[in-house]
Phi, psi and omega in degrees: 000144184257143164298143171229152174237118190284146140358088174277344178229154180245154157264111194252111198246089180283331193256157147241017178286157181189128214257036168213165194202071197278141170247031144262034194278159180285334191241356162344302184281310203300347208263334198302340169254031157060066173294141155181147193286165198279170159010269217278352181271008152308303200291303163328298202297334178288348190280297218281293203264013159267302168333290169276012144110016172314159198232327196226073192251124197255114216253107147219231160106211218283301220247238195229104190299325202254042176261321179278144178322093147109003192308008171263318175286334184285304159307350143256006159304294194302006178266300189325302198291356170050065159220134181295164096281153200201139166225132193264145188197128177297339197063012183293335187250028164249159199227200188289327186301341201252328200302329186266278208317314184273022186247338195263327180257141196302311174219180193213099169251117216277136170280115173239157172259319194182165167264341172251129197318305194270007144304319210281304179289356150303304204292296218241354197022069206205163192218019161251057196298303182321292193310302201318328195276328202334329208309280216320309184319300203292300196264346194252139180258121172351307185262009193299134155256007127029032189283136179262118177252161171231121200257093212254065180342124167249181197197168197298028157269273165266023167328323192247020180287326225275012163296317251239306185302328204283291153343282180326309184307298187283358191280288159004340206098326195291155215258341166210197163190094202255133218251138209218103171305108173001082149331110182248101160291317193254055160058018210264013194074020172280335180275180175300118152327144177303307154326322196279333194250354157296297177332328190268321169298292211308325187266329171292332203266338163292320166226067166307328234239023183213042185208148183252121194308326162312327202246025188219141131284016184293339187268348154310319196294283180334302163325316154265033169098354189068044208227114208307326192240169179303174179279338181246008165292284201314318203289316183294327177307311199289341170274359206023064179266112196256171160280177189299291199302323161307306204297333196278328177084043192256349189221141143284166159225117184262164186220156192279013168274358178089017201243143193241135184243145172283353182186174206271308191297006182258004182285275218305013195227000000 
């Protein structure tokens, strides 16, 4: 008999529709015929990863998770179903009624753009400038275990932001933040230009010794090169050289095309 090993955590991209229109998104072209899964086959799949005994599901994907129809009842199946939860969110479409439900998932990672305003409606073409640092306010509690976290692209915008952004973040409460360089997956010219990402070395290396490391991934950033994955991850993927984390099959990508991926870049390729 073969042993089989299920998914202990999923990335759940049930949508690609999204109330933001970011122009470093990664999922830009993909997101345009705005796919997203059906019911029932939600409800099956949550049915499906109680079964085989997942631990974990991480509510994101191409578009804005809490965009889709009822995306609060689906998070509380799977609470029900005593699988953790965790979500990535711009937050524009929660609302107070939701607060008790996300006071319940293990953590919450907030999408910020920039502190000045006429950066942040360039980035995203959106007017909910006031809302993005807010969540922390809103869900965390004295006795809360919460983490509220915040995730900050950078892009040919807001590059030269990233103290400022950093700064903003703790003042708010957020509990880290992680600054994640521009993926150009679909070819569209979206990441940094070299100059742009010297730029960017320049401001980790100034201001390292005024951050605290724990509530950062800049010095991760540095390291590769100003760059979200190592210089030497992609090219072995691409060669099927797997990671630790493939091999063990410990994770998934469910994706809203019904299609299941072992890791995001084999999503974005």
């Amino acid at each position: 008999m073969v042993n089989t090993l299920p998914p202990i955590a999923v990335e759940f991209h049930w949508c690609a529709s999204c109330n933001y229109n970011c122009i470093h998104c990664s999922y830009g072209q993909r997101r345009q015929n705005k796919s997203r899964l059906s019911h029932e086959i939600i409800t099956q799949t949550i049915a499906d990863l109680k079964e085989l005994g997942t631990k974990a599901v991480y509510l994101s994907g191409g578009g804005e998770p809490t965009t889709l129809s009822k995306w609060d009842i689906y998070a509380q199946s799977l609470i029900e179903s005593n699988i953790e939860v965790a979500l990535i969110t711009n937050s524009v479409a929660i609302k107070p009624e939701h607060y008790a439900l996300l006071r319940k998932f293990n953590y919450i990672a907030v999408s910020v753009y920039s502190t000045k305003e006429e950066q942040y409606k360039a980035i995203v073409g959106s007017n909910h400038f006031s809302g993005q640092f807010e969540l922390p306010s809103k869900l965390k509690t004295k006795d809360s275990k919460l983490i509220v976290g915040a995730r900050c692209v950078i892009n040919s915008i807001n590059y030269k932001e990233i103290f400022n952004t950093y700064q903003k973040a703790m003042e708010k409460g957020f509990d880290y933040i992680i600054f994640i360089p521009a993926v150009d997956y679909e070819k569209r010219r979206i990441d940094l230009t070299q100059e742009q990402k010297d730029n960017v070395l320049k401001q980790i290396e100034k201001g390292l010794a005024n951050i605290n490391p724990a509530t950062t991934n800049l010095i991760n950033v540095k390291n590769n090169g100003i760059k979200h994955y190592s210089s030497s991850y992609l090219p072995k993927l691409q060669k099927s050289i797997i990671c630790n984390a493939i091999a063990m099959r410990s994770n998934a990508f469910i994706n809203y095309d019904g299609e299941v991926y072992l890791c995001q870049p084999l999503i974005g390729n």
